[in-house]
Short mmCIF file of C-alpha atoms in Angstrom, two decimals:
data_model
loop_
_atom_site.label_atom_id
_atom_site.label_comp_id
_atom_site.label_asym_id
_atom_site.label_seq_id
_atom_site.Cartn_x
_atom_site.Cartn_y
_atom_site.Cartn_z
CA UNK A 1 1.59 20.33 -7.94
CA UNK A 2 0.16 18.99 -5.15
CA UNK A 3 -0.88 15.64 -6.21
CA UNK A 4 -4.45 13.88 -6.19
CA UNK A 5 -5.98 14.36 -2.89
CA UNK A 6 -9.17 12.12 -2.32
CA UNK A 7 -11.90 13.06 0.68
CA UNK A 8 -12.92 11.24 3.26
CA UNK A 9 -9.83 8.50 3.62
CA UNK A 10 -12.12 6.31 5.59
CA UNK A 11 -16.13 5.86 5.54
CA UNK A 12 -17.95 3.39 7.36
CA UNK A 13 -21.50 3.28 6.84
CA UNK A 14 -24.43 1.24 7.15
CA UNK A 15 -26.40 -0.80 4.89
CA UNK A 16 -29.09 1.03 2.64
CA UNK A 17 -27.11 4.20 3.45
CA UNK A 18 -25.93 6.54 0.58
CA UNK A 19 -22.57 8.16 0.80
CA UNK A 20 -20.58 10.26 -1.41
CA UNK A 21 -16.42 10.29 -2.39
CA UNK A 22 -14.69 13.63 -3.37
CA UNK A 23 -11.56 13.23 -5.77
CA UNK A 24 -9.47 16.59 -6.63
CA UNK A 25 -7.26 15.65 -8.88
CA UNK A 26 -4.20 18.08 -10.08
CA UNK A 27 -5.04 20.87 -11.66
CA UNK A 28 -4.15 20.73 -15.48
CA UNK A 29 -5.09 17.43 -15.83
CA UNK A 30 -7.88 16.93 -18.12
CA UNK A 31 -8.80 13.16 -17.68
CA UNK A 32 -9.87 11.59 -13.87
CA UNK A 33 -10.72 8.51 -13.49
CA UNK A 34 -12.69 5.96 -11.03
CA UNK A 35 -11.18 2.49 -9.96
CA UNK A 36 -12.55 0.27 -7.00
CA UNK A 37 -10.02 -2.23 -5.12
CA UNK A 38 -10.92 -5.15 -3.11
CA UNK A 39 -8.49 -7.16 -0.97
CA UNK A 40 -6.34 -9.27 -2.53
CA UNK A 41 -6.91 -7.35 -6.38
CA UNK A 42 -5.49 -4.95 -8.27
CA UNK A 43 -7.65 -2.06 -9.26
CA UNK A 44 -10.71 -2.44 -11.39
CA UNK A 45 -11.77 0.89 -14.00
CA UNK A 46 -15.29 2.21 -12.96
CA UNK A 47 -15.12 5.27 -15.09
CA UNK A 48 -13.57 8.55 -16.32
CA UNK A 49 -14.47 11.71 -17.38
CA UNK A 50 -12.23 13.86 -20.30
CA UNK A 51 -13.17 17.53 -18.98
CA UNK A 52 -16.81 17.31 -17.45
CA UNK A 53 -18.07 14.94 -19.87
CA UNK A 54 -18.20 11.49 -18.49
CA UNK A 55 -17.04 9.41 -21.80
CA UNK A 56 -16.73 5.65 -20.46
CA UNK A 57 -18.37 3.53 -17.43
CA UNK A 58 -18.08 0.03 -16.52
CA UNK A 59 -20.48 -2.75 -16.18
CA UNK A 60 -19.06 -2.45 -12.67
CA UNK A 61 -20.74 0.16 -11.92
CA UNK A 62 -24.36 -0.62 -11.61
CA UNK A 63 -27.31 1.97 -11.23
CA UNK A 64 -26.69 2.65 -7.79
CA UNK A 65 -23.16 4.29 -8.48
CA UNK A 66 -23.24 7.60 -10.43
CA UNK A 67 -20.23 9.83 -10.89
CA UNK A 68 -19.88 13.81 -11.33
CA UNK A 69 -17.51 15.95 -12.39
CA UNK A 70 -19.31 19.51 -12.57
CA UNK A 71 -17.45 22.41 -14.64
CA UNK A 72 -13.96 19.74 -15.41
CA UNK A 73 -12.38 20.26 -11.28
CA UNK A 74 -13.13 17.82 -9.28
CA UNK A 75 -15.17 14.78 -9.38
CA UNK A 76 -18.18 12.95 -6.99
CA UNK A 77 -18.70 9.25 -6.89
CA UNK A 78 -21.72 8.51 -5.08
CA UNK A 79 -22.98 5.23 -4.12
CA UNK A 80 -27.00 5.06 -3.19
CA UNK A 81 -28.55 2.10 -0.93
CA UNK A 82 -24.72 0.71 -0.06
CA UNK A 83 -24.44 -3.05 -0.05
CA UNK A 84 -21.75 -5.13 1.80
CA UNK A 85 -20.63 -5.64 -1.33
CA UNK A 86 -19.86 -2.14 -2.04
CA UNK A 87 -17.22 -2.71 0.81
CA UNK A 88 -13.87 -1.61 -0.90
CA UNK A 89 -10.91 1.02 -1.83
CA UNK A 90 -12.26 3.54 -4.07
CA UNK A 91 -9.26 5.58 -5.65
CA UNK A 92 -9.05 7.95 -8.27
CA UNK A 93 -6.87 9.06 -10.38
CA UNK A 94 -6.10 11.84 -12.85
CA UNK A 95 -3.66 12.24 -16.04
CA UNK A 96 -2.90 14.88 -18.32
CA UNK A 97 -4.03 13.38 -21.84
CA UNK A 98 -2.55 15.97 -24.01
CA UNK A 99 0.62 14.87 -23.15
CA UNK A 100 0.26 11.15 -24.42
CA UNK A 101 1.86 9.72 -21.72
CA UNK A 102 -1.29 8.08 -20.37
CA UNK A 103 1.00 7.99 -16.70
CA UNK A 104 -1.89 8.12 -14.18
CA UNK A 105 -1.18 9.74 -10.70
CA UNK A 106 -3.47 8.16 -8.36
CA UNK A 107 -4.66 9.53 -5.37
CA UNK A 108 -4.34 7.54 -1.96
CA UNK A 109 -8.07 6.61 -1.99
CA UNK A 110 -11.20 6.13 0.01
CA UNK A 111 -11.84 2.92 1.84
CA UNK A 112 -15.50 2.12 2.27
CA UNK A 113 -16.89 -0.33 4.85
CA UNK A 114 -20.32 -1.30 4.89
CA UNK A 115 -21.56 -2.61 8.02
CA UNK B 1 -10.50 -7.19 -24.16
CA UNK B 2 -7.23 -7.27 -22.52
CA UNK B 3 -6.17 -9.23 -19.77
CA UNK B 4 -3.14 -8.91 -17.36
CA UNK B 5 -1.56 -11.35 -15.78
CA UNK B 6 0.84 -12.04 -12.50
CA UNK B 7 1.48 -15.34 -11.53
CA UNK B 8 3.90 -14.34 -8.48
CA UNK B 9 1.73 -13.63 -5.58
CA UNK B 10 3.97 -12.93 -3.28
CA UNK B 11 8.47 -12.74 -3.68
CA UNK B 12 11.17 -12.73 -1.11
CA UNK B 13 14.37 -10.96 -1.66
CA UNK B 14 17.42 -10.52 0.50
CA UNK B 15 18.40 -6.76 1.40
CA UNK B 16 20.55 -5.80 -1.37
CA UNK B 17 19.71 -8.61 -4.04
CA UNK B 18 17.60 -8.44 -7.45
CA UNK B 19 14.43 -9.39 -7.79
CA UNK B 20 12.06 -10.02 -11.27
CA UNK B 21 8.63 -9.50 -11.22
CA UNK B 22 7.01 -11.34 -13.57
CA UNK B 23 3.78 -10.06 -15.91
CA UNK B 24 2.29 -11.18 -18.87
CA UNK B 25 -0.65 -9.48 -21.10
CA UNK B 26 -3.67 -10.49 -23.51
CA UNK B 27 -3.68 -7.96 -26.42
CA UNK B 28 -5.52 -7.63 -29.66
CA UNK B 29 -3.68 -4.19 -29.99
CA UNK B 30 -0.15 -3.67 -31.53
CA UNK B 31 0.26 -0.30 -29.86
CA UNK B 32 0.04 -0.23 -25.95
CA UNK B 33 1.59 1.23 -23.21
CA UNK B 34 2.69 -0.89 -20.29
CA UNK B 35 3.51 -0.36 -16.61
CA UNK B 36 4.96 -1.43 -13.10
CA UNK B 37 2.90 0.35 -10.47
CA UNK B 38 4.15 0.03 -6.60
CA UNK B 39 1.37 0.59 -3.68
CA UNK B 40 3.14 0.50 -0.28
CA UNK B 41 0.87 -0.50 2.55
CA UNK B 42 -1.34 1.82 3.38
CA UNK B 43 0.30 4.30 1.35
CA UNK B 44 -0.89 5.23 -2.52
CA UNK B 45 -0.23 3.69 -5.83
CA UNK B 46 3.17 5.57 -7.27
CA UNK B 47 4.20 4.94 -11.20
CA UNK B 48 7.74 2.98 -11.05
CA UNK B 49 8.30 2.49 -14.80
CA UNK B 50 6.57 3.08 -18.13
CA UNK B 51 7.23 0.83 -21.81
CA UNK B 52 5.78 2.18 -24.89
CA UNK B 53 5.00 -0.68 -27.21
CA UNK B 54 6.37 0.81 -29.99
CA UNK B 55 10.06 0.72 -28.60
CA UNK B 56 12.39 -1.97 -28.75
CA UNK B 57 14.85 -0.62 -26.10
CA UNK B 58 13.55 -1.48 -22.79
CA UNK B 59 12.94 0.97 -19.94
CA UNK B 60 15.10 1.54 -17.19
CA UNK B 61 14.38 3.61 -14.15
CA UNK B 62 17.57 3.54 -11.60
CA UNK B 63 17.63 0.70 -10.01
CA UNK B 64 14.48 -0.12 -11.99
CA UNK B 65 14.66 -1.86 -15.42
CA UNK B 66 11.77 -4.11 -17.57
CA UNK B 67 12.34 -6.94 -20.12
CA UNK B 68 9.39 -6.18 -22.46
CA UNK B 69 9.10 -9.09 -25.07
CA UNK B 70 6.50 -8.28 -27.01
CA UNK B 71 6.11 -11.19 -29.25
CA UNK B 72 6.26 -13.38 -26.26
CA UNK B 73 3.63 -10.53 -24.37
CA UNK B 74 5.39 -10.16 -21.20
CA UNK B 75 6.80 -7.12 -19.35
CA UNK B 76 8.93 -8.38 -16.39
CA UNK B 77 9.73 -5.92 -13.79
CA UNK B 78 13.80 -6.38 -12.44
CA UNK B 79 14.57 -4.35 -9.16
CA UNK B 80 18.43 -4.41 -8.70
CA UNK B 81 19.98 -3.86 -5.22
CA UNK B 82 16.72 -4.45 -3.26
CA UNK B 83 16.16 -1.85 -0.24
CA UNK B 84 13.64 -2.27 2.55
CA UNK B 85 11.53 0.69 1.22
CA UNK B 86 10.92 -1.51 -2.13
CA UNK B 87 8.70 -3.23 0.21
CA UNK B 88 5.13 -3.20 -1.55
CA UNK B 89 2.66 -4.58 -3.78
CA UNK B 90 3.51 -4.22 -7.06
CA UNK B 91 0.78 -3.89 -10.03
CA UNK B 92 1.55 -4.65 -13.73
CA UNK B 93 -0.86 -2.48 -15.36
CA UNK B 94 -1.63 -2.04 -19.53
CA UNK B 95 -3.75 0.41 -21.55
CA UNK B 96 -3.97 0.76 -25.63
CA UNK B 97 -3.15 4.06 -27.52
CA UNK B 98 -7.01 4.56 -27.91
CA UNK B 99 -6.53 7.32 -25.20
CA UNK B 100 -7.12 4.69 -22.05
CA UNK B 101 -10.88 4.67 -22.62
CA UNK B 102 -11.28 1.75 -20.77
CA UNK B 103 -8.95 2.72 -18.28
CA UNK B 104 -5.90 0.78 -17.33
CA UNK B 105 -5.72 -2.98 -16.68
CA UNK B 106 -4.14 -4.12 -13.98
CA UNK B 107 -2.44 -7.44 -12.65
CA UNK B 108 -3.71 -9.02 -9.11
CA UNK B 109 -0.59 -7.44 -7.66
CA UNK B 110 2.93 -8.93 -6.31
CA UNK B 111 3.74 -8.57 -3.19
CA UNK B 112 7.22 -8.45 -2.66
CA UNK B 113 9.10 -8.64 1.37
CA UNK B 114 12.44 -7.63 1.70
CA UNK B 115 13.78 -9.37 4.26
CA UNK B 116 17.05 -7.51 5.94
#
């Protein structure tokens, strides 16, 4: 088990710029999810996907955010035309749902800045 | 939907002393599942306790324990014999039985010092 692993750690980016978050969560988990965190907050959901199927989103996450998560491994959050809004800790996290624990094991994110 | 709610943003503790975090929680749902997340700075989230609505007897982790009143909806989070490594925000967190479709709810965070 070697625990949710999220890639890059750190982006910076410029305005108008599209940029792309890899999550890899732990293998037998079936769920992953999305959450963004802004200074100051706790984590807000974005979305989650129960194999490859993506089953739930947010009204947080506009049309300019779309999430992947090709053949139930890992998982893609990209954000087109960033805004300095978009500034934030994205952070992911998987769980194995067939165990009814609903325990989530985060990984230790990806902190965007938009410049 | 569900709100969560921690009025403590920030706690002081002495080395060695307890500490209660306090939480309370907007529900609709009778079943639920409730939780005390710790993030250390710069460092990721880690689970620190779990409640399951549906029992009375209240968790206890170590030198972690909760006080889950669920008439009252509140889950309070009581670290005995602080150490300086407890040092961290700490996120009250809830998610129904539905599966977590909406993911899970969390608190605006606690951040607790230890001071030595």
């Amino acid at each position: 088990d070697t625990g949710v692993s999220q890639d890059p750690r750190h982006k910076i980016t410029k305005r108008g710029q599209n940029v792309t978050f890899r999550c890899d969560p732990i293998s037998e988990h079936n769920r992953l999810y999305w959450y963004r965190q802004t200074l100051g907050q706790g984590p807000e959901f974005l979305t989650y996907f129960q194999n490859e199927a993506q089953l739930e989103k947010s009204r947080l996450l506009s049309d300019r955010f779309s999430a992947e998560r090709p053949k139930g491994s890992f998982s893609t959050l990209e954000i087109q035309r960033t805004e300095q809004g978009d500034s934030a800790m994205y952070l992911c996290a998987s769980t194995d749902f067939r165990g009814l624990s609903y325990e989530q094991y985060f990984g230790p994110g990806t902190r965007l800045t938009v410049t | 939907a569900q709100t969560v709610t921690q009025s403590q943003p920030e706690m002081s503790v002495q080395e060695a002393e307890t500490v209660t975090l306090s939480c309370t929680y907007d529900t609709s749902e009778s079943d639920y599942y409730l939780f005390w997340y710790k993030q250390p700075p710069s460092r990721q989230m880690i689970l620190v306790i779990r409640q399951e609505a549906y029992k009375q007897q209240n968790a206890t982790e170590n030198r972690f324990s909760v006080n889950f009143q669920k008439a009252a909806k509140s889950f309070s989070l009581k670290i005995s014999d602080s150490q300086l490594g407890d040092a961290a925000m700490y996120f009250c967190a809830y998610t129904d039985s539905g599966g977590g479709a909406d993911g899970l709810t969390f608190g605006k965070g606690t951040h607790l010092i230890i001071q030595p």
